[in-house]
Structures are given as structure tokens and as C-alpha cells.
Short mmCIF file of C-alpha atoms in Angstrom, two decimals:
data_model
loop_
_atom_site.label_atom_id
_atom_site.label_comp_id
_atom_site.label_asym_id
_atom_site.label_seq_id
_atom_site.Cartn_x
_atom_site.Cartn_y
_atom_site.Cartn_z
CA UNK A 1 -10.25 20.78 48.84
CA UNK A 2 -11.35 22.03 45.35
CA UNK A 3 -7.90 23.48 45.07
CA UNK A 4 -6.34 19.95 45.72
CA UNK A 5 -8.45 18.58 43.03
CA UNK A 6 -8.08 21.14 40.69
CA UNK A 7 -4.05 20.47 41.37
CA UNK A 8 -4.40 16.91 40.98
CA UNK A 9 -6.10 17.07 37.96
CA UNK A 10 -4.15 19.67 36.36
CA UNK A 11 -0.76 17.62 37.18
CA UNK A 12 -2.96 14.01 35.64
CA UNK A 13 -3.32 16.21 32.39
CA UNK A 14 0.35 17.60 32.24
CA UNK A 15 1.52 13.87 32.64
CA UNK A 16 -0.78 12.55 30.21
CA UNK A 17 0.51 15.01 27.64
CA UNK A 18 4.14 14.31 28.23
CA UNK A 19 3.54 10.88 27.94
CA UNK A 20 1.66 11.27 24.80
CA UNK A 21 4.54 13.63 23.32
CA UNK A 22 6.92 11.12 24.46
CA UNK A 23 5.34 7.97 23.18
CA UNK A 24 5.06 9.08 19.66
CA UNK A 25 8.06 6.67 18.46
CA UNK A 26 6.48 5.90 15.17
CA UNK A 27 5.78 9.52 14.26
CA UNK A 28 9.40 10.39 15.27
CA UNK A 29 10.87 7.45 13.89
CA UNK A 30 8.89 8.44 10.47
CA UNK A 31 10.35 12.25 10.48
CA UNK A 32 13.43 10.64 10.11
CA UNK A 33 12.83 8.10 7.39
CA UNK A 34 11.54 10.50 5.60
CA UNK A 35 14.35 13.14 6.04
CA UNK A 36 16.91 10.54 5.47
CA UNK A 37 15.06 9.62 1.88
CA UNK A 38 15.72 13.34 1.03
CA UNK A 39 19.52 13.15 1.38
CA UNK A 40 21.28 13.93 -2.34
CA UNK A 41 24.99 13.48 -1.28
CA UNK A 42 26.89 12.03 1.03
CA UNK A 43 28.24 8.63 2.08
CA UNK A 44 27.17 5.37 3.05
CA UNK A 45 28.78 1.87 3.75
CA UNK A 46 27.71 -1.42 4.72
CA UNK A 47 27.87 -5.07 5.58
CA UNK A 48 25.75 -8.15 5.18
CA UNK A 49 25.87 -11.92 5.98
CA UNK A 50 23.69 -14.46 4.93
CA UNK A 51 23.94 -18.42 6.13
CA UNK A 52 21.68 -20.81 4.26
CA UNK A 53 21.23 -24.32 5.17
CA UNK A 54 19.41 -27.01 2.70
CA UNK A 55 17.67 -30.08 2.30
CA UNK A 56 20.41 -32.69 0.76
CA UNK A 57 18.31 -35.71 0.94
CA UNK A 58 17.62 -35.71 -2.68
CA UNK A 59 21.02 -34.79 -3.97
CA UNK A 60 23.80 -36.32 -5.59
CA UNK A 61 27.23 -35.49 -4.10
CA UNK A 62 28.21 -33.56 -6.78
CA UNK A 63 25.27 -31.20 -6.08
CA UNK A 64 26.14 -31.00 -2.27
CA UNK A 65 29.50 -29.93 -2.98
CA UNK A 66 28.23 -27.17 -5.28
CA UNK A 67 25.25 -26.03 -2.89
CA UNK A 68 27.50 -25.80 -0.04
CA UNK A 69 29.37 -22.65 -1.52
CA UNK A 70 26.29 -20.84 -0.78
CA UNK A 71 26.14 -21.96 2.78
CA UNK A 72 27.92 -19.13 4.00
CA UNK A 73 27.99 -15.69 2.31
CA UNK A 74 29.14 -12.14 3.06
CA UNK A 75 29.76 -8.94 1.53
CA UNK A 76 30.17 -5.31 2.30
CA UNK A 77 29.73 -1.82 0.00
CA UNK A 78 31.09 1.82 0.21
CA UNK A 79 29.02 4.46 -1.77
CA UNK A 80 29.94 8.25 -2.39
CA UNK A 81 27.17 9.77 -4.17
CA UNK A 82 25.78 13.04 -5.45
CA UNK A 83 22.48 12.96 -7.02
CA UNK A 84 22.43 16.70 -8.12
CA UNK A 85 25.74 16.16 -10.06
CA UNK A 86 24.51 12.84 -11.13
CA UNK A 87 28.24 11.52 -9.95
CA UNK A 88 28.19 8.29 -7.95
CA UNK A 89 30.96 5.40 -7.01
CA UNK A 90 29.94 1.93 -5.77
CA UNK A 91 32.50 -0.09 -4.20
CA UNK A 92 31.34 -3.84 -3.71
CA UNK A 93 32.88 -7.26 -1.86
CA UNK A 94 31.29 -10.40 -1.96
CA UNK A 95 32.46 -13.41 -0.60
CA UNK A 96 31.18 -17.12 -1.33
CA UNK A 97 32.74 -20.71 -1.65
CA UNK A 98 35.90 -19.36 0.32
CA UNK A 99 36.23 -16.86 -2.52
CA UNK A 100 36.05 -13.03 -2.84
CA UNK A 101 35.01 -10.93 -5.41
CA UNK A 102 35.55 -7.21 -5.86
CA UNK A 103 33.15 -5.46 -8.00
CA UNK A 104 33.29 -1.65 -8.67
CA UNK A 105 30.60 0.63 -10.55
CA UNK A 106 31.39 4.50 -11.44
CA UNK A 107 28.64 6.87 -12.69
CA UNK A 108 29.47 10.35 -14.17
CA UNK A 109 26.33 11.79 -15.84
CA UNK A 110 25.45 9.50 -18.90
CA UNK A 111 28.90 7.63 -18.46
CA UNK A 112 28.75 4.34 -16.46
CA UNK A 113 32.15 2.16 -16.12
CA UNK A 114 32.33 -0.86 -14.36
CA UNK A 115 35.43 -2.73 -12.88
CA UNK A 116 34.99 -6.29 -13.64
CA UNK A 117 36.11 -9.05 -10.73
CA UNK A 118 39.07 -11.27 -11.67
CA UNK A 119 40.59 -9.73 -14.55
CA UNK A 120 40.43 -5.94 -13.05
CA UNK A 121 39.86 -4.40 -16.28
CA UNK A 122 36.88 -1.79 -16.90
CA UNK A 123 33.86 -1.84 -19.22
CA UNK A 124 31.59 1.04 -20.11
CA UNK A 125 28.64 -0.34 -19.49
CA UNK A 126 26.72 2.92 -20.67
CA UNK A 127 28.29 1.88 -24.28
CA UNK A 128 27.14 -1.48 -24.30
CA UNK A 129 23.51 -0.35 -23.05
CA UNK A 130 23.34 2.16 -26.04
CA UNK A 131 24.30 -0.42 -28.52
CA UNK A 132 20.99 -2.83 -27.54
CA UNK A 133 19.13 0.14 -27.97
CA UNK A 134 18.58 1.67 -24.40
CA UNK A 135 19.55 4.78 -24.05
CA UNK A 136 18.04 5.53 -20.62
CA UNK A 137 20.03 6.31 -17.78
CA UNK A 138 21.56 3.10 -16.33
CA UNK A 139 22.04 4.94 -12.45
CA UNK A 140 18.41 3.51 -11.70
CA UNK A 141 17.20 0.03 -11.41
CA UNK A 142 14.25 0.95 -9.43
CA UNK A 143 11.99 3.86 -10.52
CA UNK A 144 11.94 6.75 -7.46
CA UNK A 145 7.77 6.22 -7.06
CA UNK A 146 8.54 2.34 -6.59
CA UNK A 147 10.86 3.35 -3.62
CA UNK A 148 8.72 5.81 -2.27
CA UNK A 149 5.55 3.55 -2.51
CA UNK A 150 7.55 0.92 -0.83
CA UNK A 151 8.48 3.48 1.69
CA UNK A 152 4.86 4.37 2.58
CA UNK A 153 4.06 0.58 2.85
CA UNK A 154 6.58 -0.13 5.21
CA UNK A 155 5.68 2.96 7.31
CA UNK A 156 1.78 2.21 6.79
CA UNK A 157 2.48 -1.51 8.26
CA UNK A 158 3.57 -0.57 11.53
CA UNK A 159 1.34 0.16 14.69
CA UNK A 160 2.74 2.27 17.45
CA UNK A 161 3.38 -0.50 19.89
CA UNK A 162 5.61 -1.98 17.08
CA UNK A 163 8.03 0.79 17.41
CA UNK A 164 10.34 1.41 20.70
CA UNK A 165 12.47 4.25 21.49
CA UNK A 166 15.66 3.65 23.27
CA UNK A 167 18.38 5.10 25.25
CA UNK A 168 20.89 7.55 23.52
CA UNK A 169 23.88 5.94 22.12
CA UNK A 170 27.59 7.80 21.10
CA UNK A 171 28.53 6.26 18.20
CA UNK A 172 32.05 6.81 16.19
CA UNK A 173 31.64 7.41 12.53
CA UNK A 174 34.11 8.94 10.13
CA UNK A 175 32.48 12.55 11.08
CA UNK A 176 33.73 11.72 14.14
CA UNK A 177 31.58 10.74 17.74
CA UNK A 178 27.79 11.36 16.94
CA UNK A 179 24.90 11.20 19.81
CA UNK A 180 22.29 9.42 18.41
CA UNK A 181 18.93 8.00 19.71
CA UNK A 182 17.91 4.32 18.87
CA UNK A 183 14.45 3.04 17.61
CA UNK A 184 14.00 -0.56 17.40
CA UNK A 185 11.25 -2.10 15.45
CA UNK A 186 9.77 -5.38 15.48
CA UNK A 187 7.23 -7.03 13.14
CA UNK A 188 5.67 -10.39 13.20
CA UNK A 189 5.57 -12.85 10.27
CA UNK A 190 2.26 -12.11 9.19
CA UNK A 191 3.36 -8.52 8.87
CA UNK A 192 6.35 -9.16 6.77
CA UNK A 193 4.53 -11.26 4.76
CA UNK A 194 2.00 -8.55 4.09
CA UNK A 195 4.91 -6.62 3.06
CA UNK A 196 5.99 -8.77 0.44
CA UNK A 197 3.06 -9.05 -0.93
CA UNK A 198 2.72 -5.32 -1.26
CA UNK A 199 6.14 -4.86 -2.78
CA UNK A 200 5.47 -7.69 -5.27
CA UNK A 201 2.39 -5.57 -6.51
CA UNK A 202 4.43 -2.65 -6.50
CA UNK A 203 7.14 -4.29 -8.60
CA UNK A 204 5.04 -5.67 -11.39
CA UNK A 205 4.20 -1.98 -12.30
CA UNK A 206 7.78 -0.71 -12.30
CA UNK A 207 9.01 -0.96 -16.03
CA UNK A 208 12.78 0.56 -14.87
CA UNK A 209 13.24 -2.76 -12.85
CA UNK A 210 11.46 -5.13 -15.40
CA UNK A 211 13.91 -3.80 -18.14
CA UNK A 212 16.80 -4.06 -15.88
CA UNK A 213 15.76 -7.76 -15.13
CA UNK A 214 15.14 -8.59 -19.18
CA UNK A 215 18.22 -7.01 -19.99
CA UNK A 216 20.83 -7.97 -17.09
CA UNK A 217 19.44 -10.85 -15.05
CA UNK A 218 17.33 -13.31 -17.14
CA UNK A 219 18.87 -16.43 -18.75
CA UNK A 220 17.43 -17.98 -21.67
CA UNK A 221 18.66 -21.62 -22.17
CA UNK A 222 17.61 -22.91 -25.83
CA UNK A 223 18.27 -26.62 -24.18
CA UNK A 224 16.14 -26.11 -21.34
CA UNK A 225 12.66 -24.50 -21.59
CA UNK A 226 12.20 -22.90 -18.34
CA UNK A 227 10.19 -19.84 -17.65
CA UNK A 228 12.25 -17.41 -15.50
CA UNK A 229 10.44 -14.63 -16.78
CA UNK A 230 10.02 -11.27 -14.34
CA UNK A 231 6.47 -11.94 -13.68
CA UNK A 232 6.87 -15.44 -13.41
CA UNK A 233 9.87 -14.69 -10.46
CA UNK A 234 7.38 -12.73 -8.74
CA UNK A 235 4.72 -15.04 -9.14
CA UNK A 236 6.59 -17.96 -7.68
CA UNK A 237 7.53 -15.88 -4.66
CA UNK A 238 4.13 -14.89 -4.03
CA UNK A 239 2.59 -18.41 -4.77
CA UNK A 240 5.45 -19.84 -2.09
CA UNK A 241 5.22 -17.18 0.71
CA UNK A 242 3.37 -19.27 2.95
CA UNK A 243 5.51 -22.08 2.74
CA UNK A 244 8.15 -20.29 4.75
CA UNK A 245 8.03 -18.65 8.17
CA UNK A 246 10.12 -15.27 9.14
CA UNK A 247 11.23 -15.24 12.59
CA UNK A 248 13.07 -12.95 14.85
CA UNK A 249 12.73 -9.81 12.67
CA UNK A 250 14.40 -6.59 14.26
CA UNK A 251 15.29 -3.20 12.51
CA UNK A 252 17.20 -0.67 14.70
CA UNK A 253 17.78 2.87 13.65
CA UNK A 254 20.13 5.42 15.25
CA UNK A 255 18.91 9.00 14.55
CA UNK A 256 21.39 11.88 14.90
CA UNK A 257 20.33 15.35 16.62
CA UNK A 258 19.99 16.61 12.68
CA UNK A 259 17.10 14.06 12.29
CA UNK A 260 18.58 11.73 9.92
CA UNK A 261 19.26 7.98 10.24
CA UNK A 262 22.99 7.26 10.57
CA UNK A 263 23.23 3.61 11.43
CA UNK A 264 20.68 0.80 10.54
CA UNK A 265 20.70 -2.78 11.37
CA UNK A 266 18.62 -5.58 10.11
CA UNK A 267 18.56 -9.17 10.84
CA UNK A 268 15.91 -11.67 10.88
CA UNK A 269 15.76 -15.64 10.06
CA UNK A 270 13.69 -17.69 7.77
CA UNK A 271 12.37 -21.45 8.38
CA UNK A 272 10.72 -23.73 5.63
CA UNK A 273 7.21 -25.07 6.76
CA UNK A 274 7.72 -27.74 4.07
CA UNK A 275 10.28 -30.62 4.24
CA UNK A 276 10.23 -30.75 0.42
CA UNK A 277 11.59 -27.27 -0.27
CA UNK A 278 15.58 -27.07 -0.90
CA UNK A 279 16.10 -24.17 1.61
CA UNK A 280 15.32 -25.48 4.84
CA UNK A 281 16.48 -22.05 6.31
CA UNK A 282 18.26 -18.69 6.41
CA UNK A 283 19.64 -16.07 8.65
CA UNK A 284 20.17 -12.57 7.64
CA UNK A 285 22.03 -9.40 8.57
CA UNK A 286 22.68 -6.21 7.38
CA UNK A 287 24.47 -3.28 8.88
CA UNK A 288 24.45 0.19 7.15
CA UNK A 289 26.26 3.59 8.36
CA UNK A 290 25.26 7.02 6.70
CA UNK A 291 27.91 10.09 7.09
CA UNK A 292 29.21 13.15 5.13
CA UNK A 293 25.07 13.87 4.83
CA UNK A 294 24.75 16.70 2.41
CA UNK A 295 28.30 17.71 2.17
CA UNK A 296 30.60 18.13 -1.20
CA UNK A 297 31.97 15.10 -2.27
CA UNK A 298 35.27 14.40 -3.82
CA UNK A 299 35.14 11.57 -7.07
CA UNK A 300 38.48 9.89 -7.88
CA UNK A 301 37.05 8.24 -11.65
CA UNK A 302 39.30 5.89 -13.16
CA UNK A 303 41.33 7.04 -16.29
CA UNK A 304 40.37 4.68 -19.04
CA UNK A 305 42.99 3.55 -21.72
CA UNK A 306 43.09 0.65 -24.35
CA UNK A 307 45.05 -1.42 -21.99
CA UNK A 308 42.82 -1.28 -19.16
CA UNK A 309 39.64 -1.40 -20.87
CA UNK A 310 37.60 -3.84 -22.46
CA UNK A 311 36.45 -3.49 -26.44
CA UNK A 312 32.65 -3.92 -25.90
CA UNK A 313 32.48 -4.39 -29.77
CA UNK A 314 34.75 -7.28 -29.90
CA UNK A 315 33.31 -10.55 -27.73
CA UNK A 316 36.96 -12.00 -27.86
CA UNK A 317 37.53 -9.47 -25.38
CA UNK A 318 35.05 -10.52 -22.61
CA UNK A 319 35.84 -13.61 -20.64
CA UNK A 320 33.16 -16.01 -21.12
CA UNK A 321 32.42 -15.96 -17.57
CA UNK A 322 31.13 -12.28 -18.12
CA UNK A 323 29.88 -12.47 -21.50
CA UNK A 324 26.32 -13.40 -20.80
CA UNK A 325 26.20 -10.40 -18.41
CA UNK A 326 26.91 -7.94 -21.05
CA UNK A 327 25.28 -9.49 -24.24
CA UNK A 328 21.61 -9.21 -25.03
CA UNK A 329 20.76 -12.87 -25.36
#
């Protein structure tokens, strides 16, 4: 009888041990995320879509026609990069209001070149930044420290029960068929709001992000006294976060045999809890693929000529549509 009990106890311990090992889904995903964040070169592509619904009760017909251009937006991107060589090519596409725009950027060391939409000509962004007294590299909008802190908050937010390890899935990539393991993460409205508030605090201390906003995003209008400073934008998000509910948050990561995340999908929806807010609801979807991980990359940078390049020192060469983007107001 004692032998039987010992055998049963041993089997129970083995089962408990195996179960404990197999249910460390959060730890396994964390390792995959850390390894993926250390990728130095490779390629990525992604597609995103946004659907918005607005409260138009107090709007004029002209305002309704204008805002309807943003009810459905979609976009895609393709990136080839080598961080060690300081080279990257970003090819982007954005569609809204029934119109599509290509937007490409080329980074080669300290030289940054942008291909403008519509007109199809190039402009040396690095020269524009230097003429405005900015000698820092343009290829980093958000600091490494900020990205690391956000990754830590993202992982720290989760509990073991939030991460589900699913079945093995074979996906087709430019590298061929890849066997992956699926990890699905679902978070509540409260968890996401907590993460947003933490990101706001981190972003407020990021000098790189602040500088980028001040030099490229902020719009100054002499006719209207409106505060849209970097701090004001962050404060508005923080103050109004409780007016929205985040629903159906789902993040899926496919991890290959080498431990890299080769496919990510993020979906969620937002609904307004305040009828007076213009935005009633939003649906968001993002799908990203990674391949050619840590392999040598080929970069085909454009050959700039006087004919295909705009003169940044001559404002007449810059279309009025784009002028405010490159001038320091």
C-alpha cells in the first residue's frame, strides 16, 4: 500500500511540475518579446485600418462632409532596416477620403531623404533640420529609454491568466513557411487605461519626442489663440480618458522556433461614454509581420538630381500644402 501511495504521489508531483512548466505563458511571451526587441536588422510590413463614427448633431453640412473623409482610413508600410549600419527605408501608404498617398523615407547615416506624396519629388530632411539648428540624428522620434520603459509597463501590466498559449500555426512569409506558436493576450478596459496613463508619464519625460512634436507636429495659428502644446495634448488625453470605454482588446503574437515574434495582430474598439463628445466610437486593427531577421539587407537609395529634388532654401519650390511641415513657424 505504501508503494502505491508513493507512486501516486510521485505521479502527482510530475503532473504538477509539468503543468507549472507548461502554463508559464506570460514568461514565454516575455522572452519572445525581449528577443524580438533586440533585432538589429531585417524587414517588417504591416497593414492597419480605422473606422470612426461621429456625433454630427451640432455640425453644419460642410463640417459633416469634411469629417466623413476620416470615417474609414487604411494604410500599410514596409520597412527594411539595419540599425548597426544606420540604414533604413520606410515605404508607407495611407488612404482616407477615397484618396491614397504614398510617403517614403530613406535613412542613410546622417542623411535623411523624404519622397513627398502627390508631387513625387524628394527633399533632404536632414538639411532642413540642420538649417533649423537641429544637428541630432533624425531617425529616432522616440528614445530607446522610452521604448524600454513602455515594454516593461506592457509586460508588468499582465497577469498569467491574461496570456493564453494556443496551437501551433504554420504561416507563409517571404522566408517561406514558418512554424509558429500562438500567444493571445486579452486585457480589460481598466488595464488598458492604466497602461495609457503610464505611457503619458513616460512620454512627458522624453526630450526626443518633445522636440519632434515641437518641430514637426505643432501648428501655430496667429488668428486663433489655442494651446496645442506637447504638454497640453498629453494632459487632454489624461483628463478625458474616463470618457471612453475600451472594448474587445485582443493582441495575438506568433512566435517562431527561434523565439522571435514573426506576426502580431492587434484589435480593439473604443466607445464614448459622453454623448457630447464628437467621436462616438472607433475600431482599430493592426497586423505586422517580421522576416529576414538579422540577415544582411540590400538598400536601394534614390539618386538625387536637381530635377527630382526640391530646394529647401527656396520656399517657392515647396508646395504650399507641404510648406508648414518643413518650415519652423
